[in-house]
mmCIF file of C-alpha atoms in Angstrom:
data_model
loop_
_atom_site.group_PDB
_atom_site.id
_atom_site.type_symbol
_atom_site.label_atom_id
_atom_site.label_comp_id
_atom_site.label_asym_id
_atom_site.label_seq_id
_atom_site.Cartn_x
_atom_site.Cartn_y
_atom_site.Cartn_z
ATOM 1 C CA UNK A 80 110.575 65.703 123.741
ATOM 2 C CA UNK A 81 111.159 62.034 122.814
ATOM 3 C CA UNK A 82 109.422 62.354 119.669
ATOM 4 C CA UNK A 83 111.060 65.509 118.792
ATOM 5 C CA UNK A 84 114.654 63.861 119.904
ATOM 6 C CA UNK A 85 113.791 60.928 117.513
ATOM 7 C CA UNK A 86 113.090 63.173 114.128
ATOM 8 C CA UNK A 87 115.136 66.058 114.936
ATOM 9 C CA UNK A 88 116.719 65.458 111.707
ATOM 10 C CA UNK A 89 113.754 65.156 109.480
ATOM 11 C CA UNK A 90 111.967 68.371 111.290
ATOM 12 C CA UNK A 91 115.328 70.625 110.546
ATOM 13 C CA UNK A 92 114.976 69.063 106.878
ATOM 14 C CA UNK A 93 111.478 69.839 106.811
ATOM 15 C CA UNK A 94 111.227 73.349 107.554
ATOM 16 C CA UNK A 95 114.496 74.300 105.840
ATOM 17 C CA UNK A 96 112.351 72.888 102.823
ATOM 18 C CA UNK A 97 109.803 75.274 103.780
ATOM 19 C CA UNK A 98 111.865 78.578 103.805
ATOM 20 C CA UNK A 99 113.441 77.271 100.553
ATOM 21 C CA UNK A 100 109.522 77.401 99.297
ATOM 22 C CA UNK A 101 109.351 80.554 101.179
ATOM 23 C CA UNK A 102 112.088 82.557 99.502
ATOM 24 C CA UNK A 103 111.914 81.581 96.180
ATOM 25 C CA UNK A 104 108.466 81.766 95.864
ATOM 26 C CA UNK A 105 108.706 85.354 97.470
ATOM 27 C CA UNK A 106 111.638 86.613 94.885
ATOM 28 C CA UNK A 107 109.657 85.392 92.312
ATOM 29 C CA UNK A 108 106.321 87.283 93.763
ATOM 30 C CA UNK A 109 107.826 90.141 94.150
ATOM 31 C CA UNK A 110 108.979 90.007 90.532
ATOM 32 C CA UNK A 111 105.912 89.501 88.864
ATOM 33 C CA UNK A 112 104.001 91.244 91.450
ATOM 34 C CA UNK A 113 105.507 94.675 90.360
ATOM 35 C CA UNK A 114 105.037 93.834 86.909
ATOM 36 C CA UNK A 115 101.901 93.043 87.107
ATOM 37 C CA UNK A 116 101.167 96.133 89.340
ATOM 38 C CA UNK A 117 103.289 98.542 86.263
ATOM 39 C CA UNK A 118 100.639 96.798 84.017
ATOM 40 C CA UNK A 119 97.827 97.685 86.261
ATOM 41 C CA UNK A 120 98.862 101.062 86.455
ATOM 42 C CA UNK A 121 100.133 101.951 82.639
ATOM 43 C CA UNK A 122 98.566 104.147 80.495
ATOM 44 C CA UNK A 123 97.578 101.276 78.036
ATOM 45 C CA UNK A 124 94.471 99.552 78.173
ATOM 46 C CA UNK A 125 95.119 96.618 77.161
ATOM 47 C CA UNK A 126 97.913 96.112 79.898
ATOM 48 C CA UNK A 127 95.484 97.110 82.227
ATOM 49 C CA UNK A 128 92.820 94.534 81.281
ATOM 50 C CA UNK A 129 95.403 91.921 81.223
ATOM 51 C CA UNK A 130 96.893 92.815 84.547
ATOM 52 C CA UNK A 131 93.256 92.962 86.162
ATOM 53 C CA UNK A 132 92.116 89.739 84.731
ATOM 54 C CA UNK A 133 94.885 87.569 85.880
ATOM 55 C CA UNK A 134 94.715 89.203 89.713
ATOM 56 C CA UNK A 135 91.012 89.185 89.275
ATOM 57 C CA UNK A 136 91.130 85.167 88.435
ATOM 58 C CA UNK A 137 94.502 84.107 90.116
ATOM 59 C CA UNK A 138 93.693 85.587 93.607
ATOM 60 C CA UNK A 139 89.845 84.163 93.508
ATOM 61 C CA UNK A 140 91.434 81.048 92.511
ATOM 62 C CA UNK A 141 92.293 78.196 95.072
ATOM 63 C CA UNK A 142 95.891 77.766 96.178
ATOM 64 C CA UNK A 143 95.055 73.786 96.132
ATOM 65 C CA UNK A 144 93.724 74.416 92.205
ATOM 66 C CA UNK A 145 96.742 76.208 91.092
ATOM 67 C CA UNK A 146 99.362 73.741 92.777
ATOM 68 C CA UNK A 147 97.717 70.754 91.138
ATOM 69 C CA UNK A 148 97.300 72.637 87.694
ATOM 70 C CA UNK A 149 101.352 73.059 87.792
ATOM 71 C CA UNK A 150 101.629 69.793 88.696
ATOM 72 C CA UNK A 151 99.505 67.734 86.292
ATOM 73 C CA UNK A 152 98.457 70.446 83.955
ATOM 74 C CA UNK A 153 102.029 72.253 83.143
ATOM 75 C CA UNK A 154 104.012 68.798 83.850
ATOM 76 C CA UNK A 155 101.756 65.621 82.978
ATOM 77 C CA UNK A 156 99.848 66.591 80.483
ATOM 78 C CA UNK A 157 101.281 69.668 78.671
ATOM 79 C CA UNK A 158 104.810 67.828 78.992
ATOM 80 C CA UNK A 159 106.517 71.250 80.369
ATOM 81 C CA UNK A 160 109.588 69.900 82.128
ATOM 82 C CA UNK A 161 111.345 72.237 84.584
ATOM 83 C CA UNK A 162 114.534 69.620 85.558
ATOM 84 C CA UNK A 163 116.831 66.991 83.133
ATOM 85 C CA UNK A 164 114.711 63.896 83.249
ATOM 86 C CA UNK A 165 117.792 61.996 83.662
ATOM 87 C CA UNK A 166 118.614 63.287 86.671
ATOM 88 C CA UNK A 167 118.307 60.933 89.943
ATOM 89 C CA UNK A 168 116.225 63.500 91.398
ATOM 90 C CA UNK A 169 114.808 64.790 88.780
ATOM 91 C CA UNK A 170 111.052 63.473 90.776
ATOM 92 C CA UNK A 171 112.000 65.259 93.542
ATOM 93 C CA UNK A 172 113.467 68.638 91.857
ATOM 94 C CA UNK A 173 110.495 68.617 89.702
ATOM 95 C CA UNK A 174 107.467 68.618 92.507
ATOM 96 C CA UNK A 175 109.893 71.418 94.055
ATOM 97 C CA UNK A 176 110.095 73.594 91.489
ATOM 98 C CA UNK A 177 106.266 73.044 89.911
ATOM 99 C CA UNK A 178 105.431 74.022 93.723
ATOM 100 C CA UNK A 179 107.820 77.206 93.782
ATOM 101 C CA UNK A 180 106.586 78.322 89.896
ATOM 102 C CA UNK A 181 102.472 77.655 91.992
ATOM 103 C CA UNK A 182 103.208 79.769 94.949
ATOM 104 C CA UNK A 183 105.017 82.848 92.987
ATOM 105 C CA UNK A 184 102.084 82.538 90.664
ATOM 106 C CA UNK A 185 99.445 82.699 93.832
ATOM 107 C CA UNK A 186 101.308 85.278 95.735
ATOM 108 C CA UNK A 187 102.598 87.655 92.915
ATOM 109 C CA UNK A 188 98.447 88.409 92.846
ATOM 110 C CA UNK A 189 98.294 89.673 96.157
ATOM 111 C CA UNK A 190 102.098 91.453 95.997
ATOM 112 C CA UNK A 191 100.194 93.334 93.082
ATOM 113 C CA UNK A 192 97.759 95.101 95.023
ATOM 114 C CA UNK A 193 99.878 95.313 97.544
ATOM 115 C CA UNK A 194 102.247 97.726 95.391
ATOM 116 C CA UNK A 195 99.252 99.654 93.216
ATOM 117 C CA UNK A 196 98.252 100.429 96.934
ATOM 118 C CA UNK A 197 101.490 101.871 97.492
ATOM 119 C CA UNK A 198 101.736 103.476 94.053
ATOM 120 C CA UNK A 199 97.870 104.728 95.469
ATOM 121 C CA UNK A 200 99.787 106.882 98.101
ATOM 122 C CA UNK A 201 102.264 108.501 96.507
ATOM 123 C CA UNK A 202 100.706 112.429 96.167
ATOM 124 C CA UNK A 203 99.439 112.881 92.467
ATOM 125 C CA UNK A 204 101.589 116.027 92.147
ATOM 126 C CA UNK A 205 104.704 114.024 92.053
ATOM 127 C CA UNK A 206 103.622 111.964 88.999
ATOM 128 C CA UNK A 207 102.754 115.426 87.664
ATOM 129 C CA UNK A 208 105.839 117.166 88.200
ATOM 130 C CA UNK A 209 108.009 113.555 86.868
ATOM 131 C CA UNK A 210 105.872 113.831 83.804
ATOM 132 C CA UNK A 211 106.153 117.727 83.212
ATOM 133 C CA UNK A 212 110.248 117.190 83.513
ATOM 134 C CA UNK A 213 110.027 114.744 80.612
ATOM 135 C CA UNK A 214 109.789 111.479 82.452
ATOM 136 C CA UNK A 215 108.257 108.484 80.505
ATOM 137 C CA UNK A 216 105.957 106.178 81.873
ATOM 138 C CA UNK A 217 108.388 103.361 82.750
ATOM 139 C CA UNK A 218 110.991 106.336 84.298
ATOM 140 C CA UNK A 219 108.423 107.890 86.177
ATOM 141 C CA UNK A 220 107.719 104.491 87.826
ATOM 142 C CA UNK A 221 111.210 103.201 88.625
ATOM 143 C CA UNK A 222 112.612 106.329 89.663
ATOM 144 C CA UNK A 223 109.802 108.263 91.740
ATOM 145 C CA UNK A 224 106.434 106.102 92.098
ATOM 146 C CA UNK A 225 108.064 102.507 92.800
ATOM 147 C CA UNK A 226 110.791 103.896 95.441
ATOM 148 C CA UNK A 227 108.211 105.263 97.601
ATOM 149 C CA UNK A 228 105.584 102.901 97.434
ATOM 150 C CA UNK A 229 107.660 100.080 98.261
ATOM 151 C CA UNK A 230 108.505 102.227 101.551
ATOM 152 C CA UNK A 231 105.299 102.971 102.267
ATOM 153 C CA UNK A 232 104.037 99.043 102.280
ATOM 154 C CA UNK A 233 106.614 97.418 104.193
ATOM 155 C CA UNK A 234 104.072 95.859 106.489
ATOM 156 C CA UNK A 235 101.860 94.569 103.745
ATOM 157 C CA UNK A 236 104.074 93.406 101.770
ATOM 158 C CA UNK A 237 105.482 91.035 105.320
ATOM 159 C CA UNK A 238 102.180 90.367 105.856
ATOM 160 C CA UNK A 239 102.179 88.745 102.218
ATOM 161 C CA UNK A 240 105.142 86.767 102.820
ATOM 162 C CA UNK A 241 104.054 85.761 106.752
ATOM 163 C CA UNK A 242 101.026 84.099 104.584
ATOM 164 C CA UNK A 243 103.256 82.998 101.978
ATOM 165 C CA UNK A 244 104.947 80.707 104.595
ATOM 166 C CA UNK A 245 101.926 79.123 105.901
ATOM 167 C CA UNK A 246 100.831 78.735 102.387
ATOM 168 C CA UNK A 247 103.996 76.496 101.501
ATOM 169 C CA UNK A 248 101.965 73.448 103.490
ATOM 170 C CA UNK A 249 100.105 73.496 100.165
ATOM 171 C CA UNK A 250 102.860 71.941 98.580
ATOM 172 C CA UNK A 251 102.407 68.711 100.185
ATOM 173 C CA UNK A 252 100.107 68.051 97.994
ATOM 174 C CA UNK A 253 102.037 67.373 95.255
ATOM 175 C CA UNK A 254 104.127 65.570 97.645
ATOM 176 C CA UNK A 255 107.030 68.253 98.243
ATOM 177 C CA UNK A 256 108.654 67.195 101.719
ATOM 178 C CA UNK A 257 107.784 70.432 103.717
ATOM 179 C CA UNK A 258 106.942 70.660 107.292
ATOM 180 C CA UNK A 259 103.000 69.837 106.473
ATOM 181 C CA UNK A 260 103.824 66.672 104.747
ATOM 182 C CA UNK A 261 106.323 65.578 107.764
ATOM 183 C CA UNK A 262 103.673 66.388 110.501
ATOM 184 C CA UNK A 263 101.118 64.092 108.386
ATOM 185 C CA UNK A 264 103.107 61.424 108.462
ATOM 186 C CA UNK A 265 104.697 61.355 111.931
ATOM 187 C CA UNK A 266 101.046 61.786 113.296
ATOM 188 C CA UNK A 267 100.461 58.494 111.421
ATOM 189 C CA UNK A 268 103.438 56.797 112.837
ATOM 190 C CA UNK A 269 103.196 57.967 116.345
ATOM 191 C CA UNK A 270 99.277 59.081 116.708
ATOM 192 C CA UNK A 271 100.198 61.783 119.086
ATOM 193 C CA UNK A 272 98.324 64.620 117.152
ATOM 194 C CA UNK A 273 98.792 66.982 120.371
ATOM 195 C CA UNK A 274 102.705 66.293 120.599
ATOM 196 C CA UNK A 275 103.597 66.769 117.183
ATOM 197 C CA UNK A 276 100.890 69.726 116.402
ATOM 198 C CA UNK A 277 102.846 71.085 118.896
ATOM 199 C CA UNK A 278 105.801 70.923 117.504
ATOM 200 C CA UNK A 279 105.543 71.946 113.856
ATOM 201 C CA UNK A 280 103.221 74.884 115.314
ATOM 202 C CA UNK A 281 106.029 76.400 117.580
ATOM 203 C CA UNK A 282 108.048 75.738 114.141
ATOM 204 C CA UNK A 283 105.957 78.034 112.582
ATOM 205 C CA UNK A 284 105.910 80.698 114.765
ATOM 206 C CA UNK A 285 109.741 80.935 115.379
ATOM 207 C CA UNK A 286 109.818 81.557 111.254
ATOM 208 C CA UNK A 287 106.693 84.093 111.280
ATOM 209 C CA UNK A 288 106.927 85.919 114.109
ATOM 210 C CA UNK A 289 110.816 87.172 113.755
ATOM 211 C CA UNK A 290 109.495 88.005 110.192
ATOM 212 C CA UNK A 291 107.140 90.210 111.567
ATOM 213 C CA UNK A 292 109.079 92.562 113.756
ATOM 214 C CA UNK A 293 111.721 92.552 111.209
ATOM 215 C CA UNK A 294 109.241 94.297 109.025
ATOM 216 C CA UNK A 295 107.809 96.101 111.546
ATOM 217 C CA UNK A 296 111.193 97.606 111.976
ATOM 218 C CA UNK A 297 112.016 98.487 108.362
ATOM 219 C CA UNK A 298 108.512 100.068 107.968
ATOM 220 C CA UNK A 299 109.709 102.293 111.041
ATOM 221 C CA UNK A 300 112.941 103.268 109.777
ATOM 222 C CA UNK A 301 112.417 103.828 106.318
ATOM 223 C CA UNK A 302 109.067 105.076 106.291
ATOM 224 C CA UNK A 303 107.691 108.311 103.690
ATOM 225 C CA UNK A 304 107.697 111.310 105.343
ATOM 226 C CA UNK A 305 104.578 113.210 104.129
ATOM 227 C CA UNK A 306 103.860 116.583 105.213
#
């Protein structure tokens, strides 16, 4: 309790970091995700191919790889700047955001599949009957495929964000000051790795596990009734 008396303040920072990288990175996910998923799913090959190969290489890709690439790829080399330079924390803001743009990059992969499955459930007739009415592509998914597939994958889609969470830690890499980076460093200063393991992984859980009966609970009450 000492230690966690002695960097209350830095631990509160820490993980409020952490569900800043959470819920960006999952708007952004979810964004691309279903885009990618429409492109997966149109009539058009070529929007098929290019939806498949960037799940296909993205999600077989290493978190690690992907953070570093924003990083030093996007902002070093490539010069792609994300914050005003002149900015006193533009150092900072820059490692936040190039770890943000990584995770919704990662994630939006798996929030893909995630939705095609969904789309995957909806009965076939319903496209059908959308498509005999008139309904274009893009008006068949927004108003009949999309609305029920996002109901019917509630769970996987928390499940995607419960991993997104744990993924954040990644950002340390690039030296965003998230809960992983904190625990590194006050296991250097203090060397109890029990104590402070501890600590960050009761952090954890108090974020995940409300997550998880809150979508639990939404897959229960708004759930597809088939028959």
């Amino acid at each position: 309790m000492e230690i966690f008396t002695e960097y209350r303040g830095e631990i509160l920072e820490a993980f409020w970091t952490t569900i800043q990288l959470t819920v960006f990175s999952a708007i952004g996910a979810l964004i691309l995700g279903t885009a990618l998923a429409a492109m997966r799913l149109a009539p058009v090959p070529i929007l098929n191919w290019m939806g498949s190969a960037y799940v296909n290489v993205v999600r077989n890709t290493p978190l690690t790889l992907i953070i570093l690439f924003c990083s030093f790829g996007l902002a070093q080399t490539l010069g792609v700047a994300l914050v005003d330079p002149d900015s006193p924390t533009s150092i900072v803001d820059s490692n936040f955001r190039l770890a943000v743009l990584g995770l919704t990059l990662y994630t939006a992969s798996f929030v893909c599949e995630t939705v095609r499955a969904g789309v995957n459930t909806v009965p076939l007739g319903q496209a059908e009957a959308a498509r005999s009415l008139g309904f274009t592509f893009a008006q068949n998914l927004r108003i009949v495929l999309l609305p029920q597939a996002f109901r019917a994958v509630i769970i996987p889609l928390g499940s995607v964000v419960i991993a997104l969470i744990k993924n954040t830690t990644i950002a340390s890499a690039i030296g965003v000051a998230e809960a992983a980076l904190l625990m590194k460093e006050m296991i250097e200063n203090t060397a109890a790795l029990i104590v402070v393991g501890t600590i960050f992984a009761v952090g954890f859980v108090v974020l995940t596990l409300p997550l998880g009966l809150l979508f639990g609970r939404l897959s229960e009450r708004l759930a597809v009734a088939r028959q």
